[in-house]
Coordinates of C-alpha atoms in Angstrom, one line a residue:
H325 CA -5.6 17.6 6.5
V326 CA -6.0 18.4 2.8
P327 CA -3.7 21.5 2.6
G328 CA -1.1 18.8 3.9
L329 CA -1.8 15.9 1.4
R330 CA -2.3 18.4 -1.3
A331 CA 1.2 20.0 -0.1
L332 CA 3.0 16.5 -0.3
R333 CA 1.8 15.6 -3.1
D334 CA 2.6 18.5 -5.4
G335 CA 6.3 18.7 -3.9
I336 CA 6.5 14.8 -4.5
V337 CA 5.0 14.9 -8.2
K338 CA 7.6 17.8 -8.5
C339 CA 10.3 16.4 -7.4
L340 CA 10.0 13.3 -9.1
S341 CA 9.1 15.1 -12.4
E342 CA 12.0 17.0 -12.9
R343 CA 14.6 14.2 -11.3
F344 CA 13.3 11.3 -13.3
S345 CA 11.5 13.7 -16.7
I346 CA 8.4 12.0 -15.7
D347 CA 4.8 13.8 -17.0
P348 CA 3.3 14.2 -14.0
S349 CA -0.5 12.9 -15.5
Q350 CA 1.9 9.6 -15.9
L351 CA 2.1 9.5 -11.8
R352 CA -0.6 7.6 -9.2
A353 CA -0.4 8.0 -5.8
Y354 CA -2.0 6.0 -3.2
F355 CA -2.9 4.5 0.2
H356 CA -2.8 1.1 1.1
Y357 CA -5.4 -0.1 3.5
L358 CA -4.9 -2.3 5.6
P359 CA -1.3 -1.0 5.4
S360 CA 1.8 -3.7 5.0
F361 CA 3.3 -1.5 8.1
W362 CA 1.1 0.5 10.8
R363 CA 2.3 4.1 9.8
A364 CA 0.6 6.2 6.7
H365 CA 2.8 6.5 3.9
I366 CA 1.9 6.9 0.5
H367 CA 2.8 5.1 -2.8
F368 CA 3.9 7.0 -6.3
N369 CA 4.1 4.8 -9.3
V370 CA 4.7 5.4 -13.1
V371 CA 1.3 4.0 -14.6
T372 CA 3.2 2.7 -17.4
C373 CA 5.6 0.5 -15.3
P374 CA 5.5 -3.0 -16.5
N375 CA 5.6 -4.1 -12.9
I376 CA 3.2 -2.0 -11.3
G377 CA 0.8 -4.9 -10.6
G378 CA 3.0 -5.8 -7.8
G379 CA 2.6 -2.5 -6.2
F380 CA -0.9 -1.8 -6.7
S381 CA -3.8 -3.7 -5.7
A382 CA -7.2 -2.3 -6.8
T383 CA -8.7 -4.2 -3.6
K384 CA -6.1 -2.5 -1.1
A385 CA -5.4 0.9 -2.9
H386 CA -7.0 3.9 -2.1
L387 CA -5.9 6.7 -4.9
L388 CA -4.4 10.1 -2.9
E389 CA -6.8 12.0 -5.4
N390 CA -9.7 10.3 -4.2
V391 CA -8.9 10.8 -0.4
I392 CA -8.7 14.6 -1.1
D393 CA -12.1 14.5 -2.7
S394 CA -13.6 12.9 0.2
L395 CA -11.7 15.1 3.3
E396 CA -12.9 18.1 1.0
R397 CA -16.8 16.7 0.6
D398 CA -16.4 15.5 4.9
P399 CA -13.6 16.6 7.0
L400 CA -14.7 13.2 8.9
Y401 CA -15.6 11.1 6.1
F402 CA -13.2 8.1 7.1
E403 CA -14.1 8.4 10.6
K404 CA -17.6 7.4 9.4
A405 CA -17.1 5.3 6.3
S406 CA -16.9 1.6 6.6
I407 CA -14.1 0.6 4.3
T408 CA -14.0 -3.0 3.1
I409 CA -11.0 -5.2 3.9
Q410 CA -10.3 -8.2 1.4

Protein backbone atom coordinates (compact mmCIF):
# COMPACT_ATOMS: atom_id res chain seq x y z
CA HIS A 1 0.00 0.00 0.00
CA VAL A 2 2.90 2.37 0.62
CA PRO A 3 3.77 2.98 -3.06
CA GLY A 4 0.10 3.71 -3.81
CA LEU A 5 -0.26 6.08 -0.87
CA ARG A 6 2.92 7.91 -1.83
CA ALA A 7 1.83 8.22 -5.47
CA LEU A 8 -1.60 9.48 -4.39
CA ARG A 9 -0.07 12.00 -1.98
CA ASP A 10 2.50 13.25 -4.48
CA GLY A 11 -0.01 13.57 -7.32
CA ILE A 12 -2.60 15.44 -5.28
CA VAL A 13 -0.03 17.74 -3.66
CA LYS A 14 1.39 18.56 -7.10
CA CYS A 15 -2.07 19.26 -8.52
CA LEU A 16 -3.17 21.42 -5.57
CA SER A 17 0.08 23.37 -5.41
CA GLU A 18 0.06 24.10 -9.16
CA ARG A 19 -3.63 24.89 -9.48
CA PHE A 20 -3.99 27.02 -6.35
CA SER A 21 -0.40 28.27 -5.91
CA ILE A 22 -0.11 26.58 -2.53
CA ASP A 23 3.28 25.80 -1.05
CA PRO A 24 3.31 21.99 -0.62
CA SER A 25 4.64 22.40 2.91
CA GLN A 26 1.37 24.13 3.79
CA LEU A 27 -0.77 21.09 2.96
CA ARG A 28 -1.86 18.48 5.50
CA ALA A 29 -3.24 15.09 4.47
CA TYR A 30 -5.07 12.78 6.86
CA PHE A 31 -7.54 9.95 7.28
CA HIS A 32 -10.43 9.98 9.74
CA TYR A 33 -11.08 6.98 11.95
CA LEU A 34 -13.85 6.24 12.46
CA PRO A 35 -14.63 7.63 9.03
CA SER A 36 -17.64 9.80 8.34
CA PHE A 37 -18.67 7.18 5.78
CA TRP A 38 -17.32 3.69 5.23
CA ARG A 39 -14.96 4.23 2.32
CA ALA A 40 -11.31 5.01 2.71
CA HIS A 41 -10.69 8.62 1.82
CA ILE A 42 -7.99 11.16 2.50
CA HIS A 43 -8.59 14.80 3.41
CA PHE A 44 -6.20 17.51 2.20
CA ASN A 45 -6.28 20.86 3.98
CA VAL A 46 -4.20 24.02 3.98
CA VAL A 47 -2.71 24.33 7.45
CA THR A 48 -3.28 28.11 7.57
CA CYS A 49 -6.99 27.87 6.70
CA PRO A 50 -9.01 29.67 9.41
CA ASN A 51 -11.83 27.10 9.17
CA ILE A 52 -9.55 24.11 9.65
CA GLY A 53 -11.12 23.22 12.99
CA GLY A 54 -14.29 21.98 11.31
CA GLY A 55 -12.41 19.43 9.22
CA PHE A 56 -9.58 18.30 11.49
CA SER A 57 -10.07 16.65 14.83
CA ALA A 58 -6.94 15.38 16.57
CA THR A 59 -8.97 12.60 18.17
CA LYS A 60 -10.05 11.22 14.77
CA ALA A 61 -7.24 12.20 12.41
CA HIS A 62 -4.34 10.02 11.32
CA LEU A 63 -1.82 11.97 9.29
CA LEU A 64 -1.00 10.38 5.95
CA GLU A 65 2.74 10.74 6.63
CA ASN A 66 2.34 8.79 9.89
CA VAL A 67 0.29 6.08 8.18
CA ILE A 68 2.96 5.69 5.49
CA ASP A 69 5.71 5.57 8.13
CA SER A 70 3.84 2.95 10.18
CA LEU A 71 3.30 0.75 7.11
CA GLU A 72 6.95 1.07 6.09
CA ARG A 73 8.03 -0.13 9.54
CA ASP A 74 5.51 -2.97 9.59
CA PRO A 75 3.20 -3.75 6.64
CA LEU A 76 0.77 -5.35 9.12
CA TYR A 77 0.87 -2.43 11.55
CA PHE A 78 -2.83 -1.57 11.29
CA GLU A 79 -3.89 -5.20 11.59
CA LYS A 80 -2.07 -5.35 14.94
CA ALA A 81 -2.66 -1.81 16.23
CA SER A 82 -5.23 -0.80 18.79
CA ILE A 83 -6.79 2.47 17.65
CA THR A 84 -8.56 4.49 20.33
CA ILE A 85 -11.95 5.89 19.36
CA GLN A 86 -13.23 9.01 21.09
